CSV table of N, CA and C and ligand atoms in Angstrom, one decimal:
chain,number,residue,atom,x,y,z
A,79,UNK,N,3.7,-5.1,-15.9
A,79,UNK,CA,3.4,-4.3,-14.7
A,79,UNK,C,2.6,-5.2,-13.7
A,80,UNK,N,3.1,-5.4,-12.5
A,80,UNK,CA,2.4,-6.3,-11.6
A,80,UNK,C,1.2,-5.6,-10.9
A,81,UNK,N,1.1,-4.3,-11.2
A,81,UNK,CA,-0.1,-3.6,-10.6
A,81,UNK,C,-1.4,-4.1,-11.1
A,82,UNK,N,-1.4,-4.6,-12.4
A,82,UNK,CA,-2.6,-5.1,-13.0
A,82,UNK,C,-3.1,-6.3,-12.2
A,83,UNK,N,-2.2,-7.2,-11.9
A,83,UNK,CA,-2.7,-8.4,-11.2
A,83,UNK,C,-3.0,-8.1,-9.7
A,84,UNK,N,-2.3,-7.1,-9.2
A,84,UNK,CA,-2.6,-6.6,-7.8
A,84,UNK,C,-4.1,-6.1,-7.8
A,85,UNK,N,-4.4,-5.2,-8.8
A,85,UNK,CA,-5.7,-4.6,-8.8
A,85,UNK,C,-6.8,-5.7,-9.1
A,86,UNK,N,-6.5,-6.7,-9.9
A,86,UNK,CA,-7.4,-7.8,-10.1
A,86,UNK,C,-7.8,-8.4,-8.8
A,87,UNK,N,-6.8,-8.6,-8.0
A,87,UNK,CA,-7.0,-9.2,-6.6
A,87,UNK,C,-7.8,-8.3,-5.8
A,88,UNK,N,-7.5,-7.0,-5.8
A,88,UNK,CA,-8.2,-6.1,-5.0
A,88,UNK,C,-9.7,-6.0,-5.4
A,89,UNK,N,-9.9,-6.0,-6.7
A,89,UNK,CA,-11.3,-6.0,-7.2
A,89,UNK,C,-12.1,-7.2,-6.8
A,90,UNK,N,-11.5,-8.3,-6.8
A,90,UNK,CA,-12.1,-9.6,-6.5
A,90,UNK,C,-12.6,-9.5,-5.0
A,91,UNK,N,-11.8,-8.9,-4.1
A,91,UNK,CA,-12.1,-8.8,-2.7
A,91,UNK,C,-13.3,-7.7,-2.6
A,92,UNK,N,-13.1,-6.6,-3.3
A,92,UNK,CA,-14.1,-5.5,-3.3
A,92,UNK,C,-15.5,-6.1,-3.7
A,93,UNK,N,-15.5,-6.8,-4.8
A,93,UNK,CA,-16.8,-7.4,-5.3
A,93,UNK,C,-17.4,-8.3,-4.2
A,94,UNK,N,-16.6,-9.1,-3.6
A,94,UNK,CA,-17.0,-10.0,-2.6
A,94,UNK,C,-17.6,-9.3,-1.4
A,95,UNK,N,-16.9,-8.2,-1.0
A,95,UNK,CA,-17.4,-7.4,0.2
A,95,UNK,C,-18.7,-6.7,-0.1
A,96,UNK,N,-18.8,-6.2,-1.4
A,96,UNK,CA,-20.0,-5.5,-1.8
A,96,UNK,C,-21.2,-6.4,-1.8
A,97,UNK,N,-21.0,-7.7,-2.4
A,97,UNK,CA,-22.0,-8.7,-2.4
A,97,UNK,C,-22.5,-9.0,-1.0
A,98,UNK,N,-21.5,-9.2,-0.1
A,98,UNK,CA,-21.8,-9.6,1.2
A,98,UNK,C,-22.7,-8.6,1.9
A,99,UNK,N,-22.5,-7.3,1.6
A,99,UNK,CA,-23.2,-6.2,2.3
A,99,UNK,C,-24.4,-5.6,1.4
A,100,UNK,N,-24.6,-6.3,0.3
A,100,UNK,CA,-25.7,-5.8,-0.6
A,100,UNK,C,-25.5,-4.4,-1.2
A,101,UNK,N,-24.2,-4.1,-1.4
A,101,UNK,CA,-23.9,-2.7,-2.0
A,101,UNK,C,-23.9,-2.8,-3.5
A,102,UNK,N,-24.3,-1.7,-4.1
A,102,UNK,CA,-24.4,-1.7,-5.6
A,102,UNK,C,-23.4,-0.9,-6.3
A,103,UNK,N,-23.1,0.3,-5.7
A,103,UNK,CA,-22.2,1.2,-6.4
A,103,UNK,C,-20.9,1.5,-5.6
A,104,UNK,N,-19.8,1.2,-6.2
A,104,UNK,CA,-18.5,1.5,-5.6
A,104,UNK,C,-18.1,2.9,-5.8
A,105,UNK,N,-17.7,3.6,-4.7
A,105,UNK,CA,-17.3,5.0,-4.8
A,105,UNK,C,-15.8,5.1,-4.8
A,106,UNK,N,-15.1,4.5,-3.7
A,106,UNK,CA,-13.7,4.5,-3.7
A,106,UNK,C,-13.1,3.4,-2.9
A,107,UNK,N,-11.9,3.1,-3.2
A,107,UNK,CA,-11.2,2.0,-2.5
A,107,UNK,C,-9.8,2.6,-2.1
A,108,UNK,N,-9.5,2.6,-0.8
A,108,UNK,CA,-8.2,3.1,-0.3
A,108,UNK,C,-7.3,1.9,-0.1
A,109,UNK,N,-6.2,2.0,-0.8
A,109,UNK,CA,-5.2,0.9,-0.6
A,109,UNK,C,-3.9,1.4,0.0
A,110,UNK,N,-3.5,0.8,1.1
A,110,UNK,CA,-2.2,1.2,1.7
A,110,UNK,C,-1.1,0.4,1.2
A,111,UNK,N,-0.1,1.0,0.8
A,111,UNK,CA,1.1,0.3,0.3
A,111,UNK,C,2.3,0.8,0.9
A,112,UNK,N,3.1,-0.2,1.4
A,112,UNK,CA,4.4,0.2,2.1
A,112,UNK,C,5.4,0.7,1.1
A,113,UNK,N,6.2,1.6,1.6
A,113,UNK,CA,7.3,2.2,0.8
A,113,UNK,C,8.2,1.1,0.1
A,114,UNK,N,8.3,-0.1,0.8
A,114,UNK,CA,9.1,-1.1,0.2
A,114,UNK,C,8.4,-2.1,-0.7
A,115,UNK,N,7.0,-1.9,-0.8
A,115,UNK,CA,6.3,-2.9,-1.6
A,115,UNK,C,6.4,-2.7,-3.1
A,116,UNK,N,7.2,-1.7,-3.5
A,116,UNK,CA,7.5,-1.5,-4.9
A,116,UNK,C,6.3,-1.3,-5.8
A,117,UNK,N,5.2,-0.7,-5.2
A,117,UNK,CA,4.0,-0.4,-5.9
A,117,UNK,C,4.1,1.1,-6.4
A,118,UNK,N,3.8,1.3,-7.7
A,118,UNK,CA,3.8,2.6,-8.3
A,118,UNK,C,2.4,3.1,-8.2
A,119,UNK,N,2.1,4.1,-7.4
A,119,UNK,CA,0.7,4.6,-7.2
A,119,UNK,C,0.0,4.9,-8.5
A,120,UNK,N,0.7,5.6,-9.4
A,120,UNK,CA,0.1,6.0,-10.7
A,120,UNK,C,-0.3,4.7,-11.5
A,121,UNK,N,0.5,3.7,-11.4
A,121,UNK,CA,0.2,2.5,-12.2
A,121,UNK,C,-1.0,1.8,-11.6
A,122,UNK,N,-1.1,1.9,-10.2
A,122,UNK,CA,-2.2,1.3,-9.5
A,122,UNK,C,-3.5,1.9,-10.0
A,123,UNK,N,-3.5,3.3,-10.0
A,123,UNK,CA,-4.7,4.0,-10.4
A,123,UNK,C,-5.0,3.7,-11.9
A,124,UNK,N,-4.0,3.7,-12.8
A,124,UNK,CA,-4.3,3.4,-14.2
A,124,UNK,C,-4.9,1.9,-14.3
A,125,UNK,N,-4.3,1.0,-13.6
A,125,UNK,CA,-4.8,-0.4,-13.7
A,125,UNK,C,-6.2,-0.5,-13.2
A,126,UNK,N,-6.5,0.3,-12.2
A,126,UNK,CA,-7.9,0.3,-11.6
A,126,UNK,C,-8.9,0.8,-12.7
A,127,UNK,N,-8.4,1.9,-13.4
A,127,UNK,CA,-9.3,2.4,-14.4
A,127,UNK,C,-9.5,1.5,-15.6
A,128,UNK,N,-8.4,0.9,-16.0
A,128,UNK,CA,-8.5,-0.1,-17.1
A,128,UNK,C,-9.4,-1.3,-16.8
A,129,UNK,N,-9.3,-1.7,-15.6
A,129,UNK,CA,-10.1,-2.9,-15.2
A,129,UNK,C,-11.5,-2.7,-14.8
A,130,UNK,N,-11.9,-1.4,-14.5
A,130,UNK,CA,-13.2,-1.1,-14.1
A,130,UNK,C,-14.1,-0.4,-15.2
A,131,UNK,N,-13.4,0.2,-16.2
A,131,UNK,CA,-14.1,0.9,-17.2
A,131,UNK,C,-15.1,-0.1,-18.0
A,132,UNK,N,-16.3,0.3,-18.2
A,132,UNK,CA,-17.3,-0.5,-18.8
A,132,UNK,C,-17.9,-1.6,-18.0
A,133,UNK,N,-17.5,-1.7,-16.7
A,133,UNK,CA,-18.0,-2.7,-15.8
A,133,UNK,C,-19.0,-2.0,-14.8
A,134,UNK,N,-19.6,-2.8,-13.9
A,134,UNK,CA,-20.5,-2.3,-12.9
A,134,UNK,C,-19.7,-1.4,-11.9
A,135,UNK,N,-18.4,-1.4,-11.9
A,135,UNK,CA,-17.6,-0.6,-11.0
A,135,UNK,C,-17.1,0.6,-11.6
A,136,UNK,N,-17.4,0.9,-12.8
A,136,UNK,CA,-16.9,2.1,-13.5
A,136,UNK,C,-17.3,3.4,-12.7
A,137,UNK,N,-16.4,4.3,-12.7
A,137,UNK,CA,-16.6,5.6,-12.1
A,137,UNK,C,-16.0,5.7,-10.7
A,138,UNK,N,-15.7,4.5,-10.1
A,138,UNK,CA,-15.1,4.5,-8.8
A,138,UNK,C,-13.7,4.9,-8.9
A,139,UNK,N,-13.1,5.3,-7.8
A,139,UNK,CA,-11.7,5.6,-7.8
A,139,UNK,C,-10.9,4.8,-6.8
A,140,UNK,N,-9.6,4.6,-7.1
A,140,UNK,CA,-8.7,4.0,-6.2
A,140,UNK,C,-7.8,5.0,-5.6
A,141,UNK,N,-7.7,5.0,-4.3
A,141,UNK,CA,-6.8,6.0,-3.6
A,141,UNK,C,-5.6,5.3,-3.0
A,142,UNK,N,-4.4,5.4,-3.6
A,142,UNK,CA,-3.3,4.7,-3.0
A,142,UNK,C,-2.7,5.6,-1.9
A,143,UNK,N,-2.4,5.0,-0.8
A,143,UNK,CA,-1.8,5.8,0.3
A,143,UNK,C,-0.5,5.1,0.8
A,144,UNK,N,0.6,5.8,0.7
A,144,UNK,CA,1.9,5.1,1.0
A,144,UNK,C,2.1,5.1,2.5
A,145,UNK,N,2.6,3.9,3.0
A,145,UNK,CA,3.0,3.8,4.4
A,145,UNK,C,4.5,3.9,4.4
A,146,UNK,N,5.1,4.9,5.1
A,146,UNK,CA,6.5,5.1,5.1
A,146,UNK,C,7.3,3.9,5.8
A,147,UNK,N,8.5,3.8,5.3
A,147,UNK,CA,9.3,2.7,5.9
A,147,UNK,C,9.8,3.1,7.3
A,148,UNK,N,9.7,2.2,8.2
A,148,UNK,CA,10.1,2.4,9.6
A,148,UNK,C,10.8,1.2,10.1
A,149,UNK,N,12.0,1.4,10.6
A,149,UNK,CA,12.8,0.2,11.1
A,149,UNK,C,13.2,0.4,12.6
A,150,UNK,N,13.6,-0.7,13.2
A,150,UNK,CA,14.1,-0.7,14.5
A,150,UNK,C,15.6,-1.2,14.5
A,151,UNK,N,16.5,-0.4,15.0
A,151,UNK,CA,17.9,-0.8,15.0
A,151,UNK,C,18.1,-2.1,15.7
A,152,UNK,N,18.9,-3.1,15.1
A,152,UNK,CA,19.1,-4.4,15.7
A,152,UNK,C,20.1,-4.3,16.8
A,153,UNK,N,20.8,-3.2,16.8
A,153,UNK,CA,21.9,-3.0,17.8
A,153,UNK,C,21.4,-2.3,19.1
A,154,UNK,N,20.7,-1.2,19.0
A,154,UNK,CA,20.3,-0.4,20.1
A,154,UNK,C,18.8,-0.2,20.3
A,155,UNK,N,18.0,-0.7,19.3
A,155,UNK,CA,16.6,-0.6,19.5
A,155,UNK,C,16.0,0.7,19.1
A,156,UNK,N,16.8,1.6,18.6
A,156,UNK,CA,16.3,2.9,18.1
A,156,UNK,C,15.3,2.7,16.9
A,157,UNK,N,14.2,3.4,16.9
A,157,UNK,CA,13.3,3.3,15.8
A,157,UNK,C,13.4,4.6,14.9
A,158,UNK,N,13.5,4.4,13.6
A,158,UNK,CA,13.7,5.5,12.7
A,158,UNK,C,13.2,5.2,11.3
A,159,UNK,N,13.0,6.3,10.5
A,159,UNK,CA,12.6,6.1,9.1
A,159,UNK,C,13.8,6.5,8.3
A,160,UNK,N,14.4,5.6,7.6
A,160,UNK,CA,15.6,5.9,6.7
A,160,UNK,C,15.1,6.8,5.6
A,161,UNK,N,16.0,7.7,5.2
A,161,UNK,CA,15.6,8.6,4.1
A,161,UNK,C,15.7,7.8,2.8
A,162,UNK,N,15.2,8.4,1.7
A,162,UNK,CA,15.0,7.6,0.4
A,162,UNK,C,16.3,7.1,-0.2
A,163,UNK,N,17.4,7.9,0.0
A,163,UNK,CA,18.7,7.4,-0.5
A,163,UNK,C,19.4,6.5,0.4
A,164,UNK,N,18.8,6.0,1.5
A,164,UNK,CA,19.4,5.1,2.4
A,164,UNK,C,18.7,3.7,2.4
A,165,UNK,N,18.3,3.3,1.2
A,165,UNK,CA,17.5,2.0,1.1
A,165,UNK,C,18.4,0.8,1.3
A,166,UNK,N,19.6,0.8,1.0
A,166,UNK,CA,20.5,-0.4,1.1
A,166,UNK,C,21.3,-0.4,2.4
A,167,UNK,N,21.9,0.7,2.7
A,167,UNK,CA,22.5,0.9,4.0
A,167,UNK,C,21.7,1.9,4.8
A,168,UNK,N,21.2,1.5,6.0
A,168,UNK,CA,20.4,2.4,6.7
A,168,UNK,C,21.0,2.7,8.0
A,169,UNK,N,21.9,3.7,8.1
A,169,UNK,CA,22.6,4.1,9.3
A,169,UNK,C,21.7,4.5,10.4
A,170,UNK,N,21.8,3.9,11.6
A,170,UNK,CA,21.0,4.2,12.7
A,170,UNK,C,21.5,5.6,13.2
A,171,UNK,N,20.5,6.5,13.5
A,171,UNK,CA,20.9,7.8,13.9
A,171,UNK,C,21.5,7.8,15.3
A,172,UNK,N,21.2,6.7,16.1
A,172,UNK,CA,21.7,6.7,17.5
A,172,UNK,C,23.1,6.0,17.6
A,173,UNK,N,23.3,4.9,16.8
A,173,UNK,CA,24.6,4.2,17.0
A,173,UNK,C,25.3,3.9,15.7
A,174,UNK,N,24.7,4.2,14.6
A,174,UNK,CA,25.4,4.1,13.3
A,174,UNK,C,25.4,2.7,12.7
A,175,UNK,N,24.8,1.7,13.3
A,175,UNK,CA,24.7,0.4,12.7
A,175,UNK,C,23.9,0.5,11.4
A,176,UNK,N,24.4,-0.1,10.4
A,176,UNK,CA,23.8,0.1,9.0
A,176,UNK,C,23.0,-1.1,8.5
A,177,UNK,N,23.2,-2.3,9.1
A,177,UNK,CA,22.6,-3.5,8.5
A,177,UNK,C,21.8,-4.3,9.5
A,178,UNK,N,20.8,-5.0,9.0
A,178,UNK,CA,20.1,-6.0,9.8
A,178,UNK,C,19.0,-5.5,10.6
A,179,UNK,N,18.5,-4.2,10.3
A,179,UNK,CA,17.4,-3.7,11.1
A,179,UNK,C,16.1,-4.4,10.9
A,180,UNK,N,15.3,-4.4,11.9
A,180,UNK,CA,14.0,-5.0,11.8
A,180,UNK,C,13.0,-4.0,11.2
A,181,UNK,N,12.3,-4.5,10.1
A,181,UNK,CA,11.4,-3.6,9.4
A,181,UNK,C,10.0,-3.6,10.2
A,182,UNK,N,9.6,-2.5,10.7
A,182,UNK,CA,8.4,-2.3,11.5
A,182,UNK,C,7.2,-2.1,10.5
A,183,UNK,N,7.4,-1.2,9.6
A,183,UNK,CA,6.3,-1.0,8.6
A,183,UNK,C,7.0,-0.6,7.3
A,184,UNK,N,6.2,-0.7,6.2
A,184,UNK,CA,6.8,-0.4,4.9
A,184,UNK,C,6.7,-1.5,3.9
A,185,UNK,N,6.3,-2.7,4.3
A,185,UNK,CA,6.2,-3.8,3.4
A,185,UNK,C,4.8,-4.2,3.1
A,186,UNK,N,3.8,-3.5,3.8
A,186,UNK,CA,2.5,-3.9,3.7
A,186,UNK,C,1.8,-3.5,2.4
A,187,UNK,N,0.7,-4.2,2.1
A,187,UNK,CA,-0.1,-3.9,0.9
A,187,UNK,C,-1.5,-4.4,1.2
A,188,UNK,N,-2.4,-3.6,1.5
A,188,UNK,CA,-3.7,-4.0,1.8
A,188,UNK,C,-4.8,-3.0,1.5
A,189,UNK,N,-6.0,-3.5,1.5
A,189,UNK,CA,-7.2,-2.6,1.3
A,189,UNK,C,-7.5,-2.0,2.7
A,190,UNK,N,-7.5,-0.7,2.8
A,190,UNK,CA,-7.7,0.0,4.0
A,190,UNK,C,-9.2,0.3,4.2
A,191,UNK,N,-9.8,0.6,3.1
A,191,UNK,CA,-11.2,1.1,3.3
A,191,UNK,C,-12.0,1.0,1.9
A,192,UNK,N,-13.2,0.5,2.0
A,192,UNK,CA,-14.0,0.5,0.8
A,192,UNK,C,-15.2,1.3,1.0
A,193,UNK,N,-15.5,2.3,0.1
A,193,UNK,CA,-16.6,3.1,0.3
A,193,UNK,C,-17.6,2.8,-0.9
A,194,UNK,N,-18.8,2.4,-0.5
A,194,UNK,CA,-19.8,1.9,-1.5
A,194,UNK,C,-21.2,2.2,-1.0
A,195,UNK,N,-22.2,2.1,-1.8
A,195,UNK,CA,-23.5,2.3,-1.4
A,195,UNK,C,-24.5,1.4,-2.1
B,318,ZN,ZN1,21.2,1.8,16.7
């Protein structure tokens, strides 16, 4: 499961940020993950628990927040969010073009917010 190494990376950044600001106790970390980033939110939470239990960060929680997929039609410029069963062919609601759309959001994976004291 790649979530474990993802969370390791997240924790390294969190620790760095906390040290920079002299914070001692982590409360929560909000992570935004795009619909296309293939992150399983439950696995992310489990990995976070596994990696923080028994450490100085124990008791904190990770909040995954999904960013929906949004694309712009390469033909007519229409912006739309394909439904879940339209991952491979994404018919444009305006002109019907199915391929080659520009992905506006849905691939991202980043720490949105760190709450600590
Ligand atoms: Zn179109």
